Amino acid sequence: MYSTLEQKYKRIQKELTAGMIALGGVFLVGTSWYKFIEGWSWEDAAYMTVITLATVGYGETQPLGARGRLFTIALILMGVVSIGYIVNRFTEAVIEGYFQQGIRLRRQRRLMESLSEHYIICGFSRTGRQIAMEFGAEGVPFVVIDSRIESVQKAQSQGFIVYQGDATLDESLLKVGINRAICIVAALPSDAENLYIVLSAKTLNPSIRAIARASNEEALQKLQRAGADAVVSPYITGGKRMAAAALRPQVMDFVDGMLSGTDRQLYMEEFVLDPITCPFVGQTLGQARLRGQTGALLLAIRRASGELIGGPTADTVFMAGDALIAMGTAEQLRALNQLLGPIRSKTLRRPKKG
């Protein structure tokens, strides 16, 4: 399925091609007539056809009889119609910006084909726009997919890579590189469509992390059963955050500042311990001395089994597959990343500088 923009571009391409073919056919008919019916040479026949179609007003190459003049009149009319059609299509293409759109589509297609280990945002509504802004602030590669032309144009105006298509279709997901992506966010207003997206994404790329939006508890449970790694309900989450902001305002200000502040100084990041590259697997937190070497604070450890250890002590042992949740400045987290070894990019986003 082509997007609306691609359909318009391909339509004008076909129309211009058809006009050129028609003009070429008229030229061949005229040249053949003068050659075989009038008995002229190929050079004279082609020359006569060109000056006739161009309506430059030159005289006849060789004298023509009544039959030849009637054919020349018909040739002029066919030429005028063909050339007029081409000029009309070309003018429309220039005015509507189809040529610029074609260049933009080719550039966009190359960008999408070059994306690897990227994020996919399905839907550019209010939720999708906020997610895109956060991703943009973090500097992570991502692509937006939406079926509405208005949303596509809005995403383009903000400089995002965007593809117009139905995110519930496998073909659309393959266009945005689902097989190379590390995470997909289903942020459409419809729970049913988000469910389709999660099912399709997990089928095409079983290792991808799927985040889905749900409008109620029932949809949340169904999306979890469908394989979504995380399900967020804006209404439930928004209610909890509003209650927390009322009861614990300073805590909420601090957490919001770390997660989404534009001028934040502290960050929270997660690091997955690879037994092949991490030198601290099997050691305790006290032996590793991560805090003393980097300044970053280890808040929690998520075991590979799913067990969460909050506020790990000096006796806590690091195990293969542990996900470390740490807090610190960008420089401190970068130092922690270097200390833990070359972590795979699929499990780590390095904090931005400054």
mmCIF file of C-alpha atoms in Angstrom, residues 61-252:
data_model
loop_
_atom_site.group_PDB
_atom_site.id
_atom_site.type_symbol
_atom_site.label_atom_id
_atom_site.label_comp_id
_atom_site.label_asym_id
_atom_site.label_seq_id
_atom_site.Cartn_x
_atom_site.Cartn_y
_atom_site.Cartn_z
ATOM 1 C CA THR A 61 9.668 20.567 -46.893
ATOM 2 C CA GLN A 62 8.263 19.256 -50.157
ATOM 3 C CA PRO A 63 4.974 20.056 -51.935
ATOM 4 C CA LEU A 64 1.944 18.291 -50.440
ATOM 5 C CA GLY A 65 -1.273 17.290 -52.105
ATOM 6 C CA ALA A 66 -4.765 17.601 -50.626
ATOM 7 C CA ARG A 67 -4.439 14.259 -48.807
ATOM 8 C CA GLY A 68 -1.068 15.241 -47.351
ATOM 9 C CA ARG A 69 -2.364 18.590 -46.142
ATOM 10 C CA LEU A 70 -5.393 16.978 -44.448
ATOM 11 C CA PHE A 71 -3.053 14.592 -42.638
ATOM 12 C CA THR A 72 -0.819 17.514 -41.627
ATOM 13 C CA ILE A 73 -3.854 19.274 -40.117
ATOM 14 C CA ALA A 74 -4.674 16.124 -38.116
ATOM 15 C CA LEU A 75 -1.019 15.831 -37.083
ATOM 16 C CA ILE A 76 -1.013 19.427 -35.817
ATOM 17 C CA LEU A 77 -4.165 18.785 -33.764
ATOM 18 C CA MET A 78 -2.740 15.577 -32.256
ATOM 19 C CA GLY A 79 0.506 17.355 -31.459
ATOM 20 C CA VAL A 80 -1.242 20.298 -29.823
ATOM 21 C CA VAL A 81 -3.328 17.962 -27.654
ATOM 22 C CA SER A 82 -0.314 15.855 -26.619
ATOM 23 C CA ILE A 83 1.954 18.810 -25.889
ATOM 24 C CA GLY A 84 -0.844 20.669 -24.118
ATOM 25 C CA TYR A 85 -1.484 17.655 -21.886
ATOM 26 C CA ILE A 86 2.218 17.378 -21.000
ATOM 27 C CA VAL A 87 2.479 21.101 -20.251
ATOM 28 C CA ASN A 88 -0.666 20.952 -18.098
ATOM 29 C CA ARG A 89 0.611 17.973 -16.069
ATOM 30 C CA PHE A 90 4.062 19.489 -15.713
ATOM 31 C CA THR A 91 2.656 22.841 -14.557
ATOM 32 C CA GLU A 92 0.464 21.106 -11.981
ATOM 33 C CA ALA A 93 3.445 19.111 -10.730
ATOM 34 C CA VAL A 94 5.512 22.286 -10.310
ATOM 35 C CA ILE A 95 2.721 24.249 -8.598
ATOM 36 C CA GLU A 96 1.785 21.401 -6.248
ATOM 37 C CA GLY A 97 5.417 20.649 -5.457
ATOM 38 C CA TYR A 98 5.315 17.028 -6.627
ATOM 39 C CA PHE A 99 8.927 17.057 -7.763
ATOM 40 C CA GLN A 100 10.097 18.339 -4.388
ATOM 41 C CA GLN A 101 7.843 15.758 -2.756
ATOM 42 C CA GLY A 102 9.425 13.020 -4.839
ATOM 43 C CA ILE A 103 12.898 14.092 -3.716
ATOM 44 C CA ARG A 104 11.672 14.162 -0.110
ATOM 45 C CA LEU A 105 10.127 10.694 -0.423
ATOM 46 C CA ARG A 106 13.325 9.206 -1.841
ATOM 47 C CA ARG A 107 15.378 10.830 0.912
ATOM 48 C CA GLN A 108 12.921 9.567 3.519
ATOM 49 C CA ARG A 109 13.026 6.052 2.085
ATOM 50 C CA ARG A 110 16.820 6.037 2.240
ATOM 51 C CA LEU A 111 16.727 7.246 5.835
ATOM 52 C CA MET A 112 14.275 4.518 6.850
ATOM 53 C CA GLU A 113 16.358 1.867 5.106
ATOM 54 C CA SER A 114 19.462 3.078 6.953
ATOM 55 C CA LEU A 115 17.801 2.974 10.394
ATOM 56 C CA SER A 116 18.963 0.225 12.723
ATOM 57 C CA GLU A 117 18.243 -0.424 16.408
ATOM 58 C CA HIS A 118 15.670 2.345 16.235
ATOM 59 C CA TYR A 119 12.291 3.050 17.807
ATOM 60 C CA ILE A 120 8.921 3.061 16.038
ATOM 61 C CA ILE A 121 6.073 5.324 17.135
ATOM 62 C CA CYS A 122 2.668 4.234 15.833
ATOM 63 C CA GLY A 123 0.320 7.205 15.823
ATOM 64 C CA PHE A 124 1.095 10.918 15.914
ATOM 65 C CA SER A 125 -1.806 12.099 18.048
ATOM 66 C CA ARG A 126 -1.244 14.044 21.265
ATOM 67 C CA THR A 127 0.342 11.024 22.947
ATOM 68 C CA GLY A 128 2.507 10.179 19.932
ATOM 69 C CA ARG A 129 3.666 13.787 19.563
ATOM 70 C CA GLN A 130 4.798 13.881 23.193
ATOM 71 C CA ILE A 131 6.665 10.591 22.794
ATOM 72 C CA ALA A 132 8.374 11.915 19.649
ATOM 73 C CA MET A 133 9.432 15.077 21.474
ATOM 74 C CA GLU A 134 10.932 13.010 24.310
ATOM 75 C CA PHE A 135 12.762 10.741 21.861
ATOM 76 C CA GLY A 136 14.040 13.772 20.000
ATOM 77 C CA ALA A 137 15.289 15.325 23.245
ATOM 78 C CA GLU A 138 17.117 12.078 24.070
ATOM 79 C CA GLY A 139 18.680 11.916 20.608
ATOM 80 C CA VAL A 140 17.526 8.374 19.872
ATOM 81 C CA PRO A 141 16.761 7.290 16.279
ATOM 82 C CA PHE A 142 13.054 6.802 15.646
ATOM 83 C CA VAL A 143 10.430 6.804 12.918
ATOM 84 C CA VAL A 144 6.757 7.791 13.110
ATOM 85 C CA ILE A 145 4.018 5.910 11.272
ATOM 86 C CA ASP A 146 0.497 7.299 10.865
ATOM 87 C CA SER A 147 -2.281 6.847 8.300
ATOM 88 C CA ARG A 148 -3.604 10.421 8.398
ATOM 89 C CA ILE A 149 -2.104 12.927 5.988
ATOM 90 C CA GLU A 150 -2.554 15.776 8.504
ATOM 91 C CA SER A 151 -0.510 13.944 11.131
ATOM 92 C CA VAL A 152 2.159 13.032 8.572
ATOM 93 C CA GLN A 153 2.524 16.653 7.479
ATOM 94 C CA LYS A 154 2.687 17.814 11.088
ATOM 95 C CA ALA A 155 5.444 15.291 11.848
ATOM 96 C CA GLN A 156 7.348 16.354 8.729
ATOM 97 C CA SER A 157 7.109 20.010 9.738
ATOM 98 C CA GLN A 158 8.812 19.119 13.022
ATOM 99 C CA GLY A 159 11.654 17.363 11.208
ATOM 100 C CA PHE A 160 10.763 13.782 12.161
ATOM 101 C CA ILE A 161 11.176 10.764 9.893
ATOM 102 C CA VAL A 162 7.607 9.723 9.113
ATOM 103 C CA TYR A 163 5.842 7.133 6.977
ATOM 104 C CA GLN A 164 2.182 7.326 6.011
ATOM 105 C CA GLY A 165 0.580 3.921 6.350
ATOM 106 C CA ASP A 166 -1.621 1.652 8.430
ATOM 107 C CA ALA A 167 0.464 0.517 11.401
ATOM 108 C CA THR A 168 -1.705 -2.589 11.859
ATOM 109 C CA LEU A 169 -0.499 -4.007 8.522
ATOM 110 C CA ASP A 170 2.655 -6.112 8.307
ATOM 111 C CA GLU A 171 3.640 -4.365 5.075
ATOM 112 C CA SER A 172 3.688 -0.953 6.766
ATOM 113 C CA LEU A 173 5.734 -2.238 9.690
ATOM 114 C CA LEU A 174 8.245 -3.811 7.328
ATOM 115 C CA LYS A 175 8.545 -0.470 5.495
ATOM 116 C CA VAL A 176 9.726 1.212 8.710
ATOM 117 C CA GLY A 177 12.222 -1.564 9.490
ATOM 118 C CA ILE A 178 10.399 -3.536 12.175
ATOM 119 C CA ASN A 179 12.924 -6.357 11.780
ATOM 120 C CA ARG A 180 15.782 -3.969 12.692
ATOM 121 C CA ALA A 181 13.992 -2.005 15.432
ATOM 122 C CA ILE A 182 14.487 -2.507 19.166
ATOM 123 C CA CYS A 183 11.223 -1.003 20.400
ATOM 124 C CA ILE A 184 7.764 -0.177 19.078
ATOM 125 C CA VAL A 185 5.281 2.134 20.786
ATOM 126 C CA ALA A 186 1.612 1.576 19.898
ATOM 127 C CA ALA A 187 0.099 4.972 20.728
ATOM 128 C CA LEU A 188 -3.067 4.922 18.611
ATOM 129 C CA PRO A 189 -6.352 6.001 20.256
ATOM 130 C CA SER A 190 -7.958 2.619 19.428
ATOM 131 C CA ASP A 191 -7.201 -0.273 21.793
ATOM 132 C CA ALA A 192 -8.059 -2.777 19.056
ATOM 133 C CA GLU A 193 -5.539 -1.238 16.657
ATOM 134 C CA ASN A 194 -2.867 -1.191 19.353
ATOM 135 C CA LEU A 195 -3.573 -4.873 19.974
ATOM 136 C CA TYR A 196 -3.099 -5.636 16.252
ATOM 137 C CA ILE A 197 0.154 -3.677 16.239
ATOM 138 C CA VAL A 198 1.560 -5.605 19.204
ATOM 139 C CA LEU A 199 0.603 -8.959 17.675
ATOM 140 C CA SER A 200 2.085 -8.044 14.280
ATOM 141 C CA ALA A 201 5.264 -6.602 15.779
ATOM 142 C CA LYS A 202 5.908 -9.645 17.970
ATOM 143 C CA THR A 203 5.314 -11.944 14.991
ATOM 144 C CA LEU A 204 7.690 -10.047 12.698
ATOM 145 C CA ASN A 205 10.342 -9.440 15.377
ATOM 146 C CA PRO A 206 9.930 -11.600 18.501
ATOM 147 C CA SER A 207 12.793 -9.832 20.296
ATOM 148 C CA ILE A 208 11.344 -6.327 19.931
ATOM 149 C CA ARG A 209 10.141 -4.486 23.021
ATOM 150 C CA ALA A 210 6.491 -3.489 22.623
ATOM 151 C CA ILE A 211 4.944 -0.592 24.554
ATOM 152 C CA ALA A 212 1.198 -0.076 24.148
ATOM 153 C CA ARG A 213 -1.393 2.516 25.109
ATOM 154 C CA ALA A 214 -4.622 1.311 26.748
ATOM 155 C CA SER A 215 -7.744 3.269 27.586
ATOM 156 C CA ASN A 216 -9.070 0.979 30.334
ATOM 157 C CA GLU A 217 -8.202 -1.977 32.590
ATOM 158 C CA GLU A 218 -9.716 -4.584 30.264
ATOM 159 C CA ALA A 219 -7.673 -3.384 27.290
ATOM 160 C CA LEU A 220 -4.578 -3.275 29.503
ATOM 161 C CA GLN A 221 -4.954 -6.945 30.409
ATOM 162 C CA LYS A 222 -5.600 -7.998 26.802
ATOM 163 C CA LEU A 223 -2.524 -6.139 25.546
ATOM 164 C CA GLN A 224 -0.416 -7.806 28.223
ATOM 165 C CA ARG A 225 -1.727 -11.217 27.157
ATOM 166 C CA ALA A 226 -0.935 -10.327 23.535
ATOM 167 C CA GLY A 227 2.726 -9.922 24.447
ATOM 168 C CA ALA A 228 3.147 -6.230 25.208
ATOM 169 C CA ASP A 229 6.184 -5.710 27.434
ATOM 170 C CA ALA A 230 4.642 -2.628 29.016
ATOM 171 C CA VAL A 231 1.127 -1.183 28.856
ATOM 172 C CA VAL A 232 0.375 2.397 29.860
ATOM 173 C CA SER A 233 -3.079 3.848 30.427
ATOM 174 C CA PRO A 234 -2.948 7.659 30.203
ATOM 175 C CA TYR A 235 -6.035 7.938 32.397
ATOM 176 C CA ILE A 236 -4.838 5.578 35.133
ATOM 177 C CA THR A 237 -1.263 6.855 35.052
ATOM 178 C CA GLY A 238 -2.400 10.466 34.867
ATOM 179 C CA GLY A 239 -4.680 9.980 37.879
ATOM 180 C CA LYS A 240 -1.891 8.403 39.916
ATOM 181 C CA ARG A 241 0.562 11.157 39.025
ATOM 182 C CA MET A 242 -1.956 13.870 39.899
ATOM 183 C CA ALA A 243 -2.612 12.229 43.271
ATOM 184 C CA ALA A 244 1.123 11.919 43.887
ATOM 185 C CA ALA A 245 1.652 15.555 42.897
ATOM 186 C CA ALA A 246 -0.976 16.556 45.474
ATOM 187 C CA LEU A 247 0.379 14.340 48.263
ATOM 188 C CA ARG A 248 4.137 14.399 47.566
ATOM 189 C CA PRO A 249 4.802 17.496 45.402
ATOM 190 C CA GLN A 250 8.562 17.710 46.027
ATOM 191 C CA VAL A 251 9.078 14.050 45.159
ATOM 192 C CA MET A 252 7.111 14.418 41.935
#
